[in-house]
Coordinates of C-alpha atoms in Angstrom, one line a residue:
M1 CA 35.9 -63.7 -69.9
V2 CA 39.4 -62.7 -68.7
D3 CA 40.2 -63.4 -65.1
Y4 CA 41.1 -59.8 -64.2
K5 CA 42.5 -60.8 -60.8
N6 CA 45.6 -61.7 -62.9
I7 CA 46.0 -58.3 -64.3
E8 CA 49.6 -57.3 -64.7
D9 CA 50.5 -53.6 -64.3
K10 CA 52.7 -52.5 -67.3
S11 CA 51.8 -48.8 -67.0
N12 CA 54.5 -47.5 -64.7
K13 CA 51.8 -45.6 -62.9
K14 CA 51.7 -45.3 -59.1
K15 CA 48.3 -47.0 -58.8
I16 CA 45.5 -48.2 -61.0
K17 CA 42.1 -49.3 -59.8
V18 CA 40.3 -51.7 -62.1
E19 CA 36.5 -51.7 -61.9
F20 CA 34.7 -54.7 -63.3
S21 CA 31.4 -54.9 -65.2
D22 CA 30.0 -57.0 -62.4
G23 CA 30.9 -54.5 -59.7
D24 CA 34.1 -56.2 -58.4
S25 CA 37.4 -54.3 -58.4
I26 CA 41.1 -54.7 -58.0
S27 CA 43.9 -52.2 -57.4
V28 CA 47.5 -52.4 -58.7
G29 CA 50.3 -50.1 -57.4
E30 CA 50.6 -47.9 -54.4
E31 CA 48.7 -44.7 -55.2
N32 CA 45.5 -43.8 -56.9
Y33 CA 45.7 -42.8 -60.5
S34 CA 42.5 -43.7 -62.3
Y35 CA 39.6 -46.2 -62.6
I36 CA 39.2 -48.5 -65.5
T37 CA 35.6 -49.5 -66.3
F38 CA 35.1 -52.5 -68.4
E39 CA 32.3 -53.2 -70.7
N40 CA 32.4 -56.4 -72.7
D41 CA 36.0 -56.9 -71.5
K42 CA 37.2 -53.5 -72.9
A43 CA 38.5 -50.6 -70.9
L44 CA 36.5 -47.3 -71.4
N45 CA 39.3 -45.1 -70.1
E46 CA 41.0 -43.7 -73.3
N47 CA 44.3 -43.3 -71.6
I48 CA 44.6 -47.0 -70.6
V49 CA 44.7 -50.0 -72.8
V50 CA 44.2 -53.5 -71.5
E51 CA 45.7 -56.3 -73.6
D52 CA 44.0 -59.7 -73.3
N53 CA 46.8 -62.3 -73.4
E54 CA 44.6 -65.4 -72.9
D55 CA 45.3 -66.2 -69.3
K56 CA 45.7 -62.6 -68.0
A57 CA 45.4 -59.0 -69.0
Q58 CA 48.1 -56.3 -69.0
V59 CA 47.3 -52.7 -68.0
I60 CA 49.4 -50.5 -70.3
S61 CA 49.5 -46.7 -70.3
Q62 CA 48.9 -44.7 -73.5
E63 CA 52.3 -43.2 -73.1
S64 CA 54.0 -46.7 -73.3
I65 CA 51.8 -47.5 -76.3
E66 CA 53.0 -44.3 -78.1
E67 CA 56.6 -45.0 -77.2
E68 CA 56.3 -48.6 -78.6
T69 CA 54.7 -47.2 -81.7
K70 CA 57.5 -44.6 -82.1
S71 CA 60.1 -47.3 -81.6
K72 CA 58.5 -49.5 -84.3
S73 CA 58.2 -46.4 -86.6
E74 CA 61.9 -45.6 -86.1
N75 CA 62.8 -49.2 -86.7
L76 CA 60.8 -49.2 -90.0
S77 CA 62.5 -45.9 -90.9
Y78 CA 65.9 -47.3 -90.1
E79 CA 65.2 -50.4 -92.3
A80 CA 63.8 -48.2 -95.1
S81 CA 67.0 -46.0 -94.9
R82 CA 69.2 -49.1 -95.0
K83 CA 67.4 -50.2 -98.2
V84 CA 67.7 -46.8 -99.8
I85 CA 71.4 -46.6 -98.9
N86 CA 72.0 -50.1 -100.2
D87 CA 70.3 -49.4 -103.5
I88 CA 72.2 -46.1 -103.9
V89 CA 75.6 -47.7 -103.2
V90 CA 75.0 -50.7 -105.4
D91 CA 73.8 -48.5 -108.3
L92 CA 76.6 -46.1 -107.8
F93 CA 79.3 -48.8 -107.9
K94 CA 77.6 -50.5 -110.7
N95 CA 77.1 -47.5 -112.9
I96 CA 79.8 -45.0 -112.1
L97 CA 82.5 -46.6 -114.3
T98 CA 80.0 -47.3 -117.1
I99 CA 78.8 -43.7 -117.0
E100 CA 82.4 -42.4 -116.9
E101 CA 83.3 -44.6 -119.9
K102 CA 80.3 -43.5 -121.9
S103 CA 80.9 -39.9 -121.2
L104 CA 84.6 -40.2 -122.3
R105 CA 83.4 -42.0 -125.5
L106 CA 81.3 -39.0 -126.3
R107 CA 84.4 -36.9 -125.9
G108 CA 86.2 -38.9 -128.6
I109 CA 88.2 -41.3 -126.3
K110 CA 87.2 -44.7 -127.9
D111 CA 90.3 -46.9 -127.8
L112 CA 91.1 -46.9 -124.1
S113 CA 89.7 -48.9 -121.2
M114 CA 88.9 -47.3 -117.9
S115 CA 91.9 -49.0 -116.3
E116 CA 94.2 -47.6 -119.0
I117 CA 92.7 -44.1 -118.5
H118 CA 93.3 -44.3 -114.8
A119 CA 96.8 -45.4 -115.5
L120 CA 97.3 -42.2 -117.5
E121 CA 95.9 -40.3 -114.6
A122 CA 98.3 -42.0 -112.2
I123 CA 101.3 -41.2 -114.3
G124 CA 100.2 -37.6 -114.6
T125 CA 101.7 -34.7 -116.5
G126 CA 105.3 -33.5 -116.2
D127 CA 108.4 -35.6 -116.2
G128 CA 106.6 -38.8 -115.4
K129 CA 106.8 -41.2 -112.5
M130 CA 108.7 -44.4 -111.6
M131 CA 106.9 -47.5 -112.6
S132 CA 106.9 -48.7 -109.0
E133 CA 105.3 -45.4 -107.9
V134 CA 102.5 -45.7 -110.5
A135 CA 101.8 -49.3 -109.4
D136 CA 101.5 -48.1 -105.8
I137 CA 99.1 -45.3 -106.7
L138 CA 96.9 -47.8 -108.7
D139 CA 97.3 -50.5 -106.0
I140 CA 98.2 -53.1 -108.6
T141 CA 101.2 -55.4 -109.2
M142 CA 104.2 -54.4 -111.3
G143 CA 103.3 -57.2 -113.7
T144 CA 99.8 -55.8 -114.2
L145 CA 101.1 -52.3 -114.7
T146 CA 103.7 -53.4 -117.2
T147 CA 101.0 -55.0 -119.3
T148 CA 98.9 -51.8 -119.1
I149 CA 101.8 -49.5 -120.0
S150 CA 102.8 -51.7 -122.9
K151 CA 99.3 -51.3 -124.4
L152 CA 99.4 -47.6 -123.8
E153 CA 102.8 -47.4 -125.6
T154 CA 101.4 -49.3 -128.5
K155 CA 98.4 -46.9 -128.8
G156 CA 100.7 -43.9 -128.5
Y157 CA 99.5 -42.6 -125.1
A158 CA 102.5 -43.3 -122.9
K159 CA 106.2 -44.1 -123.0
R160 CA 108.9 -45.7 -120.8
E161 CA 112.5 -44.6 -120.4
K162 CA 115.4 -45.5 -118.2
D163 CA 116.2 -43.0 -115.5
P164 CA 119.5 -41.3 -116.7
N165 CA 120.7 -41.2 -113.1
D166 CA 119.9 -44.8 -112.3
R167 CA 119.5 -47.2 -115.2
R168 CA 117.7 -49.7 -113.0
V169 CA 114.8 -47.4 -112.6
V170 CA 112.1 -47.1 -115.3
I171 CA 110.2 -43.9 -115.7
A172 CA 106.7 -43.8 -117.3
S173 CA 105.4 -40.6 -118.8
L174 CA 102.6 -39.4 -121.1
T175 CA 102.9 -38.4 -124.7
R176 CA 101.2 -35.3 -126.0
K177 CA 98.3 -37.6 -126.9
G178 CA 98.2 -39.0 -123.4
V179 CA 98.3 -35.5 -121.9
L180 CA 95.2 -34.6 -123.9
V181 CA 93.3 -37.7 -122.8
D182 CA 94.3 -37.0 -119.1
K183 CA 93.0 -33.4 -119.4
I184 CA 89.7 -34.6 -120.9
H185 CA 89.3 -37.2 -118.1
R186 CA 90.0 -34.6 -115.4
N187 CA 87.5 -32.2 -116.9
F188 CA 84.9 -34.9 -116.7
H189 CA 85.6 -35.3 -113.0
E190 CA 85.4 -31.5 -112.5
E191 CA 82.0 -31.4 -114.3
M192 CA 80.7 -34.3 -112.2
I193 CA 81.6 -32.5 -108.9
D194 CA 80.2 -29.2 -110.2
H195 CA 76.9 -30.8 -111.0
L196 CA 76.9 -32.6 -107.6
M197 CA 77.4 -29.4 -105.6
I198 CA 75.4 -27.0 -107.7
D199 CA 72.3 -27.1 -105.5
L200 CA 74.0 -27.8 -102.2
K201 CA 74.6 -25.2 -99.5
L202 CA 77.9 -24.9 -97.6
E203 CA 76.6 -26.9 -94.6
E204 CA 75.3 -29.6 -96.9
D205 CA 78.6 -29.7 -98.7
Q206 CA 80.3 -30.4 -95.3
A207 CA 77.8 -33.1 -94.5
L208 CA 78.3 -34.7 -97.8
I209 CA 82.1 -34.6 -97.4
R210 CA 81.9 -36.2 -94.0
A211 CA 79.6 -38.9 -95.3
L212 CA 81.9 -39.7 -98.2
M213 CA 85.0 -39.7 -96.0
N214 CA 83.3 -42.1 -93.6
I215 CA 82.3 -44.4 -96.5
N216 CA 85.9 -44.2 -97.9
E217 CA 87.5 -44.9 -94.5
F218 CA 85.1 -47.9 -93.9
F219 CA 86.2 -49.5 -97.2
L220 CA 89.8 -48.8 -96.6
K221 CA 89.6 -50.3 -93.1
E222 CA 87.5 -53.3 -94.1
Y223 CA 88.9 -54.2 -97.5
G224 CA 92.2 -52.3 -97.9
G225 CA 93.3 -50.0 -100.6
E226 CA 94.9 -46.6 -101.1
H227 CA 93.8 -43.1 -100.1
G228 CA 92.9 -40.7 -102.9
C229 CA 91.2 -41.1 -106.3

């Protein structure tokens, strides 16, 4: 049987009087709060729980039990949320390029890699861009970009020309075929965003935007990269 003379007050109550099954009693605290009657070493007062820790018992209020339970529940909820977020991010990063590539294949674009399509997007329509500017947008080296543009030229999607005002500068631009592919690619992005927002309300849109901005800023800060898509 527990030596209840070693009871430790964990209840944050002013005073707790403990009444033993053999008639003895002990008080803890400064003011009366309640009696605890024991029967077979268990408290009968439903608002108080006594934990038997081998050499002594702890008097714990129901409120503190509920707070501890809530804390554990919140912790479990936090861990569950972490797992869900992790699964979503992993799946998103793993699948988004594959999904985009498959979707573009269905639209007839079958001879371009995603890196080549993104190069076309970076060049954009109009009079073209300097090679160095395109490399900065894609966050790749000039050597890598030169290899990519060479492939796009061979396939008929892009071309390179010397800047008439400065022969040292090379301008990359899209052919009509490249403009068409870029338009199809941009339409895919528009459709993706439309589907994402179709069931969201304005306040939910704003929450999603803030969350995505925070994620983007985190990756930019931790791992570097460029702003924008």
